[in-house]
mmCIF file of C-alpha atoms in Angstrom:
data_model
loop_
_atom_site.group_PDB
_atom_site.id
_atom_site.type_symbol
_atom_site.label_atom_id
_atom_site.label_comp_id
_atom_site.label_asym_id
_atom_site.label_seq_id
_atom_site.Cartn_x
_atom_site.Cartn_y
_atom_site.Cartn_z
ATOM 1 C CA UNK A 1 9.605 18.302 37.889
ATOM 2 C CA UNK A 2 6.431 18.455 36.839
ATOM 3 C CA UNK A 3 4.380 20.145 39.377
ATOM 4 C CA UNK A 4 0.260 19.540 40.079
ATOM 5 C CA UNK A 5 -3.097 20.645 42.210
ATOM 6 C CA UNK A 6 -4.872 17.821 43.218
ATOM 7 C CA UNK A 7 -8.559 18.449 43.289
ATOM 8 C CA UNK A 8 -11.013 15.486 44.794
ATOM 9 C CA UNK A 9 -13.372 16.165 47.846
ATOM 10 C CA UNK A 10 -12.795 12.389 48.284
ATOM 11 C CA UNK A 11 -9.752 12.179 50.674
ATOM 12 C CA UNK A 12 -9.156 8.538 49.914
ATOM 13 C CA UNK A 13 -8.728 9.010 46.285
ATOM 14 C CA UNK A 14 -6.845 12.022 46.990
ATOM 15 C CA UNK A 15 -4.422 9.834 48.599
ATOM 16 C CA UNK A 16 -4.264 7.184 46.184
ATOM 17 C CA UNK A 17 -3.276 9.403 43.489
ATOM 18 C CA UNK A 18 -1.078 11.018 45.351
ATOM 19 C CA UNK A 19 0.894 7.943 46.268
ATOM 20 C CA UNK A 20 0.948 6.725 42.722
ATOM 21 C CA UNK A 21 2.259 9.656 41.526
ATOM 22 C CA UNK A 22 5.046 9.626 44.022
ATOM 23 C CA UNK A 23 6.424 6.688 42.229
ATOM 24 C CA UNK A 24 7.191 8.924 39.095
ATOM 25 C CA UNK A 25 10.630 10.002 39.124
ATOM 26 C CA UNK A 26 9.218 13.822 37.078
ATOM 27 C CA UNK A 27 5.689 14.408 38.768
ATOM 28 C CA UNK A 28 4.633 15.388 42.202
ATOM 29 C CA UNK A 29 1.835 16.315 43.976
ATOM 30 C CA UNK A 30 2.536 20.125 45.289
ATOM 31 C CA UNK A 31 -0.690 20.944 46.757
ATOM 32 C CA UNK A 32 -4.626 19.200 47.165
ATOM 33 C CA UNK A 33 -7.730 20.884 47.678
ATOM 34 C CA UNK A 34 -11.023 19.322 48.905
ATOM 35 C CA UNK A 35 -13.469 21.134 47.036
ATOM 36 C CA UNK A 36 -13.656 24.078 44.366
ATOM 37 C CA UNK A 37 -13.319 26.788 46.798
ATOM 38 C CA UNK A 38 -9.930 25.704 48.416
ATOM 39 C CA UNK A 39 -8.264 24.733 44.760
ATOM 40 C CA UNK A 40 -9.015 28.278 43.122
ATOM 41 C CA UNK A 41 -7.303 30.353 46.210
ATOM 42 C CA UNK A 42 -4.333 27.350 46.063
ATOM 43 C CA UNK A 43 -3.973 28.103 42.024
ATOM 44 C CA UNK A 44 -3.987 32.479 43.427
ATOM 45 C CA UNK A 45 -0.827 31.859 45.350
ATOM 46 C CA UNK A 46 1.398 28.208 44.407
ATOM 47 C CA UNK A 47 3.343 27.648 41.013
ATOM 48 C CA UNK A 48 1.811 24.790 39.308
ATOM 49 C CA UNK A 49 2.183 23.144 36.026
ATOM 50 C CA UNK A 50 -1.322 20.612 35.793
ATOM 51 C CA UNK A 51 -4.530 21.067 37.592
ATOM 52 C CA UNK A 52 -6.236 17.696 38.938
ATOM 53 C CA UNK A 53 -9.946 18.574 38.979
ATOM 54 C CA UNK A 54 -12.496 16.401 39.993
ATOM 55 C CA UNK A 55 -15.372 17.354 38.321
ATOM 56 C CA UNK A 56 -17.732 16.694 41.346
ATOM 57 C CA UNK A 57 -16.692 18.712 44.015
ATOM 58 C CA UNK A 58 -18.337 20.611 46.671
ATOM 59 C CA UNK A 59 -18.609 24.733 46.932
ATOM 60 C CA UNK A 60 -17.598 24.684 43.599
ATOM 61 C CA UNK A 61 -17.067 21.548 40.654
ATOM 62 C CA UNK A 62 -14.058 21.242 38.343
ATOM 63 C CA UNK A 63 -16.504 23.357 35.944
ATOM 64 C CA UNK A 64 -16.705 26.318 37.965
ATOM 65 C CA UNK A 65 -13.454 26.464 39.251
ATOM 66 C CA UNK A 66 -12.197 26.270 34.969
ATOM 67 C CA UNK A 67 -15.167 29.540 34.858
ATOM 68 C CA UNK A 68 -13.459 31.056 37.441
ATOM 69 C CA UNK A 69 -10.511 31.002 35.783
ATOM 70 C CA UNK A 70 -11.600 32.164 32.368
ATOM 71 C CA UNK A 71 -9.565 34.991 31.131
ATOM 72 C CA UNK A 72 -6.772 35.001 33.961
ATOM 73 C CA UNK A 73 -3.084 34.938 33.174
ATOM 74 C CA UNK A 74 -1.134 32.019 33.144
ATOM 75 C CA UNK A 75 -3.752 29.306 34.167
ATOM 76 C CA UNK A 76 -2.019 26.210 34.479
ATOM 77 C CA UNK A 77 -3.370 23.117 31.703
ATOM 78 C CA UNK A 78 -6.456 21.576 33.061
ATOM 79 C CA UNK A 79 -7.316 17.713 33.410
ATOM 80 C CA UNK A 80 -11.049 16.740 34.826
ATOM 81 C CA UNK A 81 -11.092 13.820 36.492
ATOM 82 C CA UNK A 82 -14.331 12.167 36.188
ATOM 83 C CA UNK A 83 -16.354 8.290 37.602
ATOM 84 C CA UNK A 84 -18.241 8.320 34.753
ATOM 85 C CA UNK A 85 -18.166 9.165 30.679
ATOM 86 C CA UNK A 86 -20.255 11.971 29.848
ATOM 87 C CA UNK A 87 -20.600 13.608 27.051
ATOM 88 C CA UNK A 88 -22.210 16.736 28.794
ATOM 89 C CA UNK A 89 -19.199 16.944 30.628
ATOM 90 C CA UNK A 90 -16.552 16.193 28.196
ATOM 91 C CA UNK A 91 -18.173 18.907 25.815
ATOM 92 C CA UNK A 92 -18.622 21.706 29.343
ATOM 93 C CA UNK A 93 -15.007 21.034 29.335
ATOM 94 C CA UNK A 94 -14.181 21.172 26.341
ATOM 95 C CA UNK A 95 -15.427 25.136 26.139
ATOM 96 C CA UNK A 96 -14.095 26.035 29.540
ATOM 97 C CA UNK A 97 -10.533 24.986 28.045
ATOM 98 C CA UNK A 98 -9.576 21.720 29.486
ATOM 99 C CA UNK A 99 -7.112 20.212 28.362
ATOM 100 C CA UNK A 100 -7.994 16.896 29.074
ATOM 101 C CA UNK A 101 -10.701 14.504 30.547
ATOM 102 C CA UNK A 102 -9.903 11.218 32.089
ATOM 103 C CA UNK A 103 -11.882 8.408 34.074
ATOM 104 C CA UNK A 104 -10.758 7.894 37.712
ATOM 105 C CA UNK A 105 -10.174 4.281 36.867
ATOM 106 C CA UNK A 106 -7.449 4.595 34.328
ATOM 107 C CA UNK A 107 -3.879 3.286 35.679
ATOM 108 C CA UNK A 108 -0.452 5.217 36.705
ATOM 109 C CA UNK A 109 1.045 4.849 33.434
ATOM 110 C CA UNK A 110 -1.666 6.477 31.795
ATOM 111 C CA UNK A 111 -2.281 9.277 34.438
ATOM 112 C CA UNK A 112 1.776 9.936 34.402
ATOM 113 C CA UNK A 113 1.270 10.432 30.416
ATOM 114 C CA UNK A 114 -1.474 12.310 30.428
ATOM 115 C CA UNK A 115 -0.261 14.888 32.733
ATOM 116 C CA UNK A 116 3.306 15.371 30.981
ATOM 117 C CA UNK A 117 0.921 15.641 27.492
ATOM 118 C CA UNK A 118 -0.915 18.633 28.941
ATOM 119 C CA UNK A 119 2.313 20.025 31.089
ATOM 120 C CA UNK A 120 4.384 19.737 27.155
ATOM 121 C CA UNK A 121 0.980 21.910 25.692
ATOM 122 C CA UNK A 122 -0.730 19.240 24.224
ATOM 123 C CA UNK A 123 -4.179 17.773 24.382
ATOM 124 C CA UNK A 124 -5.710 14.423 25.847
ATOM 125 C CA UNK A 125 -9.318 14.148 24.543
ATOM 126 C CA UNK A 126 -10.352 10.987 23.768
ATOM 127 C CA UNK A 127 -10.817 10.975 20.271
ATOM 128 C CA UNK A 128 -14.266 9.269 20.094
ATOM 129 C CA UNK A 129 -15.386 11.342 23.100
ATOM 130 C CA UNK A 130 -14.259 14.420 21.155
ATOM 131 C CA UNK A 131 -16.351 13.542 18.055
ATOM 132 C CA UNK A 132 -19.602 12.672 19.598
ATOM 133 C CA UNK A 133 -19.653 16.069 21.673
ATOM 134 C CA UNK A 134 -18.874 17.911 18.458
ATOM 135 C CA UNK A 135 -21.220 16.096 16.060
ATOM 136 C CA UNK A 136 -23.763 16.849 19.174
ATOM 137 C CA UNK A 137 -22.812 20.791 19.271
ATOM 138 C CA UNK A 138 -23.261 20.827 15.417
ATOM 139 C CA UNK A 139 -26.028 18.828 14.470
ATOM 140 C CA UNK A 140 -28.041 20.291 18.424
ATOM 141 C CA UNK A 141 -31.915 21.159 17.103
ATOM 142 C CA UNK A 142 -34.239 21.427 19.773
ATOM 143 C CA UNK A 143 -36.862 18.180 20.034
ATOM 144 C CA UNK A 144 -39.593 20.483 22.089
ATOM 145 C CA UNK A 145 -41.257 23.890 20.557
ATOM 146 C CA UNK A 146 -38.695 26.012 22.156
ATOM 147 C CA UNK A 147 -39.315 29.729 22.733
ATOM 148 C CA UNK A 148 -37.935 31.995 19.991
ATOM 149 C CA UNK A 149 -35.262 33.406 20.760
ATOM 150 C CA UNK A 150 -34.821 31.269 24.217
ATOM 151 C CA UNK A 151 -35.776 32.829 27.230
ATOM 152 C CA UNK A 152 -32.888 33.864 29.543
ATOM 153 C CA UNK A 153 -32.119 31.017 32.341
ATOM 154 C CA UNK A 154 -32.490 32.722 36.001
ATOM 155 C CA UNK A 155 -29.179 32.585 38.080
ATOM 156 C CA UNK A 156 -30.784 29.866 40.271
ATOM 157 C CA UNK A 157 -31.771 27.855 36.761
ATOM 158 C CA UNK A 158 -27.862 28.277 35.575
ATOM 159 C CA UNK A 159 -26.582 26.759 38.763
ATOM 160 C CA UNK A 160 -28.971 23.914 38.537
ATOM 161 C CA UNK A 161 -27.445 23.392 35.237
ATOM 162 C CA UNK A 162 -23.825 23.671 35.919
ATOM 163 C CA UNK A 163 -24.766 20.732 38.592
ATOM 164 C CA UNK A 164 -26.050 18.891 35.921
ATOM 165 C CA UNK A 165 -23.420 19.308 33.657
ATOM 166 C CA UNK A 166 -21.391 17.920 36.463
ATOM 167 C CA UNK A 167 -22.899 14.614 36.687
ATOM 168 C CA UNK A 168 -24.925 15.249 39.980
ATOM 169 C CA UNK A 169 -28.264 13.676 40.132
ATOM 170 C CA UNK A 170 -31.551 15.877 41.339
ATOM 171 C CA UNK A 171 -31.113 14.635 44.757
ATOM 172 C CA UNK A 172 -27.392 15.733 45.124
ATOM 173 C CA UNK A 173 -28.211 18.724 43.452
ATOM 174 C CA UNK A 174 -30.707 19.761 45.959
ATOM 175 C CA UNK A 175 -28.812 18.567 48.934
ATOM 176 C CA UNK A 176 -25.520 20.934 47.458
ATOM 177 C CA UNK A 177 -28.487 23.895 47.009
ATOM 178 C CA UNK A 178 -30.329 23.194 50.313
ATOM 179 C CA UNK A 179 -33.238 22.855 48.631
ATOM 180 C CA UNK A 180 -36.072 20.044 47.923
ATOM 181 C CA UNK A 181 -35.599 17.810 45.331
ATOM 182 C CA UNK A 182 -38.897 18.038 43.750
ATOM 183 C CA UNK A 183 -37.825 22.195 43.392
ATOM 184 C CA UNK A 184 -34.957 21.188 41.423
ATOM 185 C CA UNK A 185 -36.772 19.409 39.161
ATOM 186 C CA UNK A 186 -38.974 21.777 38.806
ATOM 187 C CA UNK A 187 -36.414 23.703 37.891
ATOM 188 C CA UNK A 188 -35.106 21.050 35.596
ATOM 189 C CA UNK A 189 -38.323 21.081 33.761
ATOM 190 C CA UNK A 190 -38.058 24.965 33.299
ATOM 191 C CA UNK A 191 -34.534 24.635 31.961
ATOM 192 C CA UNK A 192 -36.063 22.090 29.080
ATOM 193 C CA UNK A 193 -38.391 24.026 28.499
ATOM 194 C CA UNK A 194 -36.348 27.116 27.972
ATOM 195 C CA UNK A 195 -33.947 25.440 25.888
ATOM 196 C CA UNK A 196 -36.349 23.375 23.598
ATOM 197 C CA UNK A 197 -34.948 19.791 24.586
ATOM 198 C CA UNK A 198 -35.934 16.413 26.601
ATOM 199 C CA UNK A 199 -32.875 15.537 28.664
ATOM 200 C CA UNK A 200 -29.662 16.583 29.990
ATOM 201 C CA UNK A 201 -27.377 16.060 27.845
ATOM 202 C CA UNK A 202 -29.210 17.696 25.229
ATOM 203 C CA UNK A 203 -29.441 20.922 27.667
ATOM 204 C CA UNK A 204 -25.952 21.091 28.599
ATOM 205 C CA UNK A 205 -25.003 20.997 25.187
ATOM 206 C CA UNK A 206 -27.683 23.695 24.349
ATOM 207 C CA UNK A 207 -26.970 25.924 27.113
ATOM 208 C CA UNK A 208 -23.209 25.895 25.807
ATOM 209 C CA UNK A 209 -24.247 26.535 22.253
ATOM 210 C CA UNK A 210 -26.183 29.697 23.261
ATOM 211 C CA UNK A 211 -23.642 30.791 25.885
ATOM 212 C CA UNK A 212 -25.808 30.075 28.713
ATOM 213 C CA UNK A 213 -22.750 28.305 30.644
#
């Protein structure tokens, strides 16, 4: 028996998975978190074989809760769960050491498979997904007159960016900060600035190839 964390501040998607999953005969849901918070102290004290991790959660996202676990013994395999297919996301969790990214959308069948490919050790990156985050971390130059070398993000600026790297949009961003949206884009426009680039993608993938995030 395949046993998994299932991470989704969402409670009705929680249960749909949940009940779809109780119709495989090898996987079951042992435990479910609503945000980042309660799924890192569940993965501290319950044998588990997958992690479920929506990537948009509150308190902490999928991607901190993978930071979080950098380093430890014994993390279980990692699949993000994700509404929408983003390369700044895919290539976040691609460094953090995920084992797999998959849209919310996708069907039991391919769920079931996916988590018995990461439980078994393997890998379930989309292939094309895979290649454009690459090709994007290889080819990266900045498309701004960066600073040389970049200046250091602030703490606040990094947190900001994680969000981003999450999917969240300014206005989520500063309602999960409890802040005004206009500061977090002024702290958007900093980050770009810092890192030499024009969008978000572009500074995700930057941040990650100087070891910002």
């Amino acid at each position: 028996m395949i046993h998994v964390l299932l991470a989704d501040d969402q409670t009705l998607v929680r249960q749909g998975i949940k009940s779809l999953l109780a119709l495989t005969p090898d996987i079951r849901v042992a435990a479910e978190a609503s945000d980042g918070e309660e799924a890192l102290a569940i993965v501290a004290t319950t044998a588990l074989d997958v992690l479920l991790l929506d990537v948009r959660m509150p308190r902490k996202t999928g991607l901190d809760v993978l930071t979080a676990l950098r380093g430890k013994p014994k993390v279980p395999p990692t699949i993000l769960l994700t509404t929408f297919d983003d390369d700044a996301v895919a290539a976040a969790g691609i460094r953090l050491g995920a084992r797999g990214f998959l849209l919310k959308d996708i069907g039991l069948e391919q769920l079931a498979e996916a988590i018995r490919t990461v439980a078994s050790g393997g890998t379930l990156w989309n292939p094309a997904i895979t290649e454009r985050v690459l090709r994007g971390l290889d080819r990266l130059k900045p498309d701004v007159p960066v600073i040389e070398p970049p200046t250091a993000l602030t703490a606040r600026e990094v947190e900001v960016l994680r969000l981003m790297a999450s999917g969240a949009s300014n206005r989520e961003i500063a309602e999960m900060l409890g802040t005004a949206e206009g500061t977090v884009k002024n702290h958007a426009s900093s980050i770009f600035s810092k890192l030499g680039v024009r969008d978000r993608t572009k500074a995700v993938l930057r941040a990650i190839e100087l070891g910002f995030i």
